[in-house]
Short mmCIF file of C-alpha atoms (C1' of nucleotides) in Angstrom, two decimals:
data_model
loop_
_atom_site.label_atom_id
_atom_site.label_comp_id
_atom_site.label_asym_id
_atom_site.label_seq_id
_atom_site.Cartn_x
_atom_site.Cartn_y
_atom_site.Cartn_z
CA MET A 1 0.01 0.02 -0.34
CA ASN A 2 2.91 2.16 -0.29
CA SER A 3 4.48 4.02 -3.54
CA SER A 4 7.98 2.14 -3.47
CA GLN A 5 8.06 1.78 -7.47
CA ALA A 6 6.48 4.91 -8.39
CA VAL A 7 10.03 6.49 -10.40
CA ALA A 8 9.05 9.80 -11.96
CA PRO A 9 9.08 9.04 -15.78
CA GLU A 10 10.14 12.70 -16.67
CA LEU A 11 14.06 12.41 -15.15
CA ASP A 12 14.18 9.05 -17.47
CA ALA A 13 13.15 10.57 -20.65
CA SER A 14 16.01 10.47 -22.69
CA CYS A 15 15.45 14.53 -23.54
CA CYS A 16 13.01 17.23 -23.42
CA PRO A 17 11.23 18.03 -26.29
CA PRO A 18 10.37 21.48 -26.85
CA PRO A 19 6.44 21.52 -25.61
CA ALA A 20 5.33 23.71 -28.61
CA ALA A 21 1.61 24.03 -26.63
CA ALA A 22 1.24 24.03 -22.85
CA LEU A 23 1.12 21.44 -20.17
CA SER A 24 -1.34 18.91 -20.14
CA ALA A 25 -2.62 17.57 -16.82
CA GLU A 26 -0.55 14.19 -16.94
CA ASP A 27 2.41 16.17 -17.95
CA ALA A 28 1.94 18.42 -15.22
CA ARG A 29 1.08 16.08 -12.44
CA GLN A 30 4.35 13.83 -13.11
CA LYS A 31 6.56 17.04 -13.56
CA ALA A 32 5.26 18.48 -10.31
CA LEU A 33 6.10 15.17 -8.63
CA VAL A 34 9.82 16.20 -9.29
CA PHE A 35 9.50 19.42 -7.64
CA LYS A 36 7.87 18.44 -4.90
CA ALA A 37 10.50 15.88 -3.68
CA LEU A 38 13.00 19.37 -3.97
CA SER A 39 10.56 21.22 -1.88
CA ASP A 40 11.43 20.40 1.35
CA PRO A 41 14.72 21.90 2.88
CA ASN A 42 15.85 18.80 4.34
CA ARG A 43 16.06 16.64 1.23
CA LEU A 44 17.70 19.93 -0.67
CA ARG A 45 20.06 19.78 2.07
CA LEU A 46 20.47 15.55 1.96
CA LEU A 47 20.99 16.50 -1.92
CA SER A 48 23.57 18.85 -1.40
CA PHE A 49 25.38 16.73 1.03
CA VAL A 50 25.42 13.77 -1.26
CA LYS A 51 27.25 15.65 -3.67
CA ALA A 52 29.39 17.29 -1.81
CA ASP A 53 30.78 14.00 -0.40
CA GLU A 54 34.44 13.37 -1.90
CA SER A 55 33.61 9.74 -2.48
CA GLY A 56 30.12 10.39 -4.55
CA GLU A 57 28.03 8.47 -1.75
CA SER A 58 27.11 8.71 1.57
CA CYS A 59 25.38 6.18 4.03
CA VAL A 60 22.50 7.03 6.15
CA CYS A 61 24.45 7.64 9.66
CA ASP A 62 26.76 10.25 7.87
CA LEU A 63 23.59 12.10 6.97
CA THR A 64 21.33 11.67 10.27
CA GLU A 65 23.92 13.91 12.47
CA PRO A 66 24.16 16.98 10.48
CA LEU A 67 20.83 17.26 9.22
CA ASP A 68 19.76 16.98 13.72
CA LEU A 69 16.56 14.47 11.89
CA GLY A 70 16.05 11.05 13.25
CA GLN A 71 17.10 8.23 11.34
CA PRO A 72 13.72 7.18 10.76
CA THR A 73 13.11 10.91 9.06
CA VAL A 74 16.35 10.49 6.89
CA SER A 75 15.41 6.99 5.45
CA HIS A 76 11.95 8.41 4.55
CA HIS A 77 13.18 11.71 3.07
CA LEU A 78 15.90 9.64 1.16
CA LYS A 79 13.05 7.25 -0.39
CA ILE A 80 11.26 10.34 -1.47
CA LEU A 81 14.52 11.17 -3.38
CA VAL A 82 15.05 7.53 -4.69
CA ASP A 83 11.16 7.17 -6.19
CA ALA A 84 11.98 10.99 -7.69
CA GLY A 85 14.82 9.85 -9.45
CA LEU A 86 17.42 11.73 -8.26
CA LEU A 87 19.42 9.47 -5.61
CA HIS A 88 20.65 5.79 -6.61
CA ARG A 89 20.64 3.73 -3.30
CA GLN A 90 22.99 0.62 -3.24
CA LYS A 91 23.06 -1.33 -0.28
CA ARG A 92 26.63 -3.33 1.09
CA GLY A 93 26.62 -4.94 3.75
CA THR A 94 24.73 -3.55 6.79
CA TRP A 95 25.29 0.48 5.10
CA ALA A 96 22.97 1.58 2.49
CA TYR A 97 25.11 4.13 0.17
CA TYR A 98 23.03 6.72 -1.63
CA SER A 99 25.02 8.34 -4.87
CA LEU A 100 23.45 11.24 -7.03
CA VAL A 101 21.65 9.83 -9.79
CA PRO A 102 23.97 11.32 -13.05
CA GLY A 103 22.69 14.45 -14.89
CA ALA A 104 19.25 14.25 -13.07
CA LEU A 105 19.86 17.45 -11.50
CA GLU A 106 20.26 19.04 -14.90
CA ARG A 107 17.43 17.04 -15.91
CA ALA A 108 15.17 18.36 -13.23
CA ALA A 109 16.73 21.89 -14.57
CA GLY A 110 15.32 21.51 -18.09
CA LEU A 111 11.81 20.34 -16.92
CA LEU A 112 11.83 24.17 -15.53
CA THR A 113 13.75 26.19 -19.00
CA GLY A 114 11.71 23.71 -20.93
CA LEU A 115 8.38 25.09 -19.43
CA MET B 1 -1.53 36.33 9.27
CA ASN B 2 -0.38 36.05 5.70
CA SER B 3 2.43 35.55 3.79
CA SER B 4 1.81 38.57 1.09
CA GLN B 5 5.39 39.94 0.77
CA ALA B 6 7.22 36.82 0.89
CA VAL B 7 9.55 37.14 -1.42
CA ALA B 8 11.85 34.21 -2.65
CA PRO B 9 15.49 35.75 -2.26
CA GLU B 10 17.42 33.19 -4.32
CA LEU B 11 15.34 34.10 -7.46
CA ASP B 12 16.44 38.01 -7.13
CA ALA B 13 19.98 37.23 -6.20
CA SER B 14 22.33 38.72 -9.37
CA CYS B 15 23.91 35.16 -9.77
CA CYS B 16 24.63 31.80 -8.12
CA PRO B 17 28.26 31.51 -6.92
CA PRO B 18 29.33 27.73 -6.55
CA PRO B 19 28.23 26.54 -2.94
CA ALA B 20 31.65 25.16 -2.46
CA ALA B 21 30.36 23.12 0.42
CA ALA B 22 26.54 22.17 1.30
CA LEU B 23 23.66 24.19 1.80
CA SER B 24 23.21 25.85 5.02
CA ALA B 25 19.65 25.33 6.93
CA GLU B 26 18.70 28.74 5.67
CA ASP B 27 19.79 28.43 2.43
CA ALA B 28 17.83 25.36 2.08
CA ARG B 29 14.96 26.88 3.64
CA GLN B 30 14.88 30.01 0.98
CA LYS B 31 15.39 27.39 -2.18
CA ALA B 32 12.72 25.09 -1.01
CA LEU B 33 10.77 27.90 -1.29
CA VAL B 34 10.98 28.20 -4.57
CA PHE B 35 10.54 24.68 -5.29
CA LYS B 36 7.27 24.61 -3.30
CA ALA B 37 5.69 26.83 -5.67
CA LEU B 38 6.64 24.57 -8.04
CA SER B 39 5.48 21.53 -6.57
CA ASP B 40 1.90 21.88 -7.65
CA PRO B 41 0.58 20.57 -11.32
CA ASN B 42 -1.90 23.63 -11.24
CA ARG B 43 0.99 25.80 -10.60
CA LEU B 44 3.25 24.33 -13.40
CA ARG B 45 0.25 24.43 -15.63
CA LEU B 46 -0.33 28.32 -14.85
CA LEU B 47 3.64 28.89 -15.81
CA SER B 48 3.13 27.27 -18.80
CA PHE B 49 -0.11 29.28 -19.99
CA VAL B 50 1.66 32.22 -19.33
CA LYS B 51 4.36 31.45 -21.02
CA ALA B 52 2.69 30.28 -23.96
CA ASP B 53 0.86 33.21 -25.03
CA GLU B 54 1.60 34.94 -27.50
CA SER B 55 1.26 38.44 -25.87
CA GLY B 56 3.20 37.13 -22.91
CA GLU B 57 0.26 38.14 -20.24
CA SER B 58 -2.72 36.57 -19.17
CA CYS B 59 -5.71 37.21 -16.74
CA VAL B 60 -7.18 35.31 -14.13
CA CYS B 61 -10.32 34.96 -16.51
CA ASP B 62 -8.17 33.40 -19.13
CA LEU B 63 -6.62 30.30 -16.87
CA THR B 64 -9.66 29.77 -15.05
CA GLU B 65 -11.36 27.59 -17.47
CA PRO B 66 -8.17 25.25 -18.94
CA LEU B 67 -7.28 24.76 -15.53
CA ASP B 68 -10.93 23.55 -14.49
CA LEU B 69 -10.72 25.37 -11.27
CA GLY B 70 -12.40 28.04 -9.39
CA GLN B 71 -11.34 31.93 -9.85
CA PRO B 72 -10.50 32.25 -5.31
CA THR B 73 -8.56 28.43 -6.24
CA VAL B 74 -6.39 29.99 -9.69
CA SER B 75 -6.07 33.80 -7.82
CA HIS B 76 -4.38 31.54 -4.81
CA HIS B 77 -2.08 29.57 -6.48
CA LEU B 78 -0.98 32.80 -8.91
CA LYS B 79 -0.31 34.75 -5.81
CA ILE B 80 2.09 31.80 -4.37
CA LEU B 81 3.89 32.24 -8.10
CA VAL B 82 3.84 35.98 -7.46
CA ASP B 83 5.76 35.40 -4.26
CA ALA B 84 8.35 32.99 -5.38
CA GLY B 85 9.45 35.51 -7.94
CA LEU B 86 8.25 33.80 -10.53
CA LEU B 87 5.51 35.63 -12.09
CA HIS B 88 4.67 39.13 -12.14
CA ARG B 89 1.45 40.99 -11.85
CA GLN B 90 0.32 44.43 -13.57
CA LYS B 91 -3.57 45.71 -12.83
CA ARG B 92 -4.77 46.95 -15.83
CA GLY B 93 -8.71 48.66 -15.05
CA THR B 94 -10.35 45.55 -13.63
CA TRP B 95 -8.27 42.91 -14.75
CA ALA B 96 -4.85 41.71 -13.59
CA TYR B 97 -2.27 40.66 -15.91
CA TYR B 98 0.12 38.09 -15.07
CA SER B 99 3.56 37.60 -17.24
CA LEU B 100 6.74 35.40 -16.42
CA VAL B 101 9.58 37.39 -14.62
CA PRO B 102 12.64 37.28 -17.11
CA GLY B 103 14.70 34.87 -16.30
CA ALA B 104 13.16 33.26 -13.41
CA LEU B 105 13.03 29.83 -14.72
CA GLU B 106 16.61 29.88 -15.81
CA ARG B 107 17.07 31.47 -12.20
CA ALA B 108 15.43 28.42 -10.48
CA ALA B 109 16.94 25.88 -12.94
CA GLY B 110 20.22 27.07 -11.77
CA LEU B 111 19.18 26.22 -8.28
CA LEU B 112 19.30 22.56 -9.10
CA THR B 113 22.54 22.66 -10.99
CA GLY B 114 24.57 24.63 -8.58
CA LEU B 115 23.81 22.44 -5.66
"C1'" DC C 1 -25.06 56.64 -7.13
"C1'" DT C 2 -26.08 51.83 -8.78
"C1'" DC C 3 -24.85 47.77 -11.07
"C1'" DG C 4 -22.17 44.53 -13.10
"C1'" DT C 5 -17.83 42.48 -14.10
"C1'" DA C 6 -13.00 41.41 -12.65
"C1'" DT C 7 -10.25 39.84 -9.32
"C1'" DA C 8 -8.92 39.48 -4.27
"C1'" DT C 9 -9.90 37.62 0.65
"C1'" DT C 10 -11.80 34.79 3.96
"C1'" DG C 11 -13.32 30.82 6.42
"C1'" DA C 12 -14.24 26.31 6.67
"C1'" DT C 13 -12.98 21.32 5.35
"C1'" DG C 14 -10.49 17.16 3.85
"C1'" DA C 15 -6.37 15.62 2.45
"C1'" DA C 16 -1.31 15.31 2.02
"C1'" DG C 17 3.32 15.63 4.28
"C1'" DG C 18 7.08 15.97 7.78
"C1'" DT C 19 8.02 14.19 12.38
"C1'" DC C 20 8.86 11.09 15.90
"C1'" DA C 21 8.90 6.29 19.20
"C1'" DA C 22 8.11 1.93 18.43
"C1'" DT C 23 9.13 -2.18 15.95
"C1'" DG C 24 11.10 -5.23 11.99
"C1'" DT C 25 14.82 -6.87 9.29
"C1'" DG C 26 18.86 -8.22 7.47
"C1'" DG C 27 23.75 -9.15 7.59
"C1'" DA C 28 28.32 -9.23 10.93
"C1'" DG C 29 30.56 -11.13 14.86
"C1'" DG C 30 31.35 -13.90 18.63
"C1'" DC D 1 22.57 -19.44 18.17
"C1'" DC D 2 22.60 -14.92 20.34
"C1'" DT D 3 23.81 -9.84 19.95
"C1'" DC D 4 24.82 -5.31 18.04
"C1'" DC D 5 24.34 -2.51 14.35
"C1'" DA D 6 22.78 0.10 10.39
"C1'" DC D 7 18.63 0.43 8.03
"C1'" DA D 8 13.72 0.72 6.85
"C1'" DT D 9 8.79 0.17 8.43
"C1'" DT D 10 4.83 1.18 10.74
"C1'" DG D 11 1.45 4.20 13.20
"C1'" DA D 12 0.17 8.53 15.27
"C1'" DC D 13 0.47 12.80 15.88
"C1'" DC D 14 0.09 17.69 14.05
"C1'" DT D 15 0.96 20.93 10.42
"C1'" DT D 16 0.80 22.72 6.05
"C1'" DC D 17 -2.00 22.77 1.61
"C1'" DA D 18 -5.57 22.78 -1.87
"C1'" DT D 19 -10.12 23.69 -3.13
"C1'" DC D 20 -14.47 25.69 -2.67
"C1'" DA D 21 -18.51 28.73 -1.26
"C1'" DA D 22 -19.29 33.00 0.60
"C1'" DT D 23 -17.83 37.85 0.61
"C1'" DA D 24 -14.96 41.91 0.09
"C1'" DT D 25 -12.83 45.48 -2.84
"C1'" DA D 26 -12.28 48.26 -6.81
"C1'" DC D 27 -13.18 49.77 -11.59
"C1'" DG D 28 -15.97 50.91 -15.46
"C1'" DA D 29 -20.31 51.74 -17.65
"C1'" DG D 30 -24.68 53.91 -17.89
#
DNA sequence: CTCGTATATTGATGAAGGTCAATGTGGAGG
DNA sequence: CCTCCACATTGACCTTCATCAATATACGAG
């Protein structure tokens, strides 16, 4: 009864054809999902922290403290960013490493300039 | 008890210096305001309609019908977009004309690529 | 001044979202 | 097998938000 598999399709599309006309209700609904994932300060900071890390990936335990949030809350936010197609999750042993999906931020930016 | 004057400062900044480090809580809070304004499907469509209009501006009455929303709801969304620095409002006579703030979408996109 | 029109504001309502405490899961070590 | 650790999930609470009906405001026409 959750939305674990809901991946924003806009970020998977190879590119963004110029819309020519206005957004349809469906297009708007799906693009809004990406910006909804970006509309929380703590999620923006999570993206920032992951991107700033030298290794390019961070585990939950590294992100909990600087955000001053509980571990379940951080996991929740990370899941939203993964579902939006912005972060990638790789589990190694007990740890879960999160990394930026290459080009995802640029594609999200393209959703704006290509409105 | 409202936020009529809350203008997102990020969109007014002349440019976006490379962050070097990670986002502060305050930076994240203000940038999230812009994406929160973009996180609603109907607001994305409003931006799209305004941009697609040949004259570059649209009045509320032109936007109410294609969105299939009530007039107060459309006014509410437009206000949020104005407060976020994305739309500009100009009142002429009885009508209120909304237009895209030049470069605002590009600056919002820059908030992402410059994370 | 009065009426009609276009827009903004207020108040209420139901849905969605962020957070935490508690619990579940699954791998590593003894 | 048992225990600790990192992380995920669940359930509950409270806040925020999108929407509408009703009302207010402001302007133009007559």
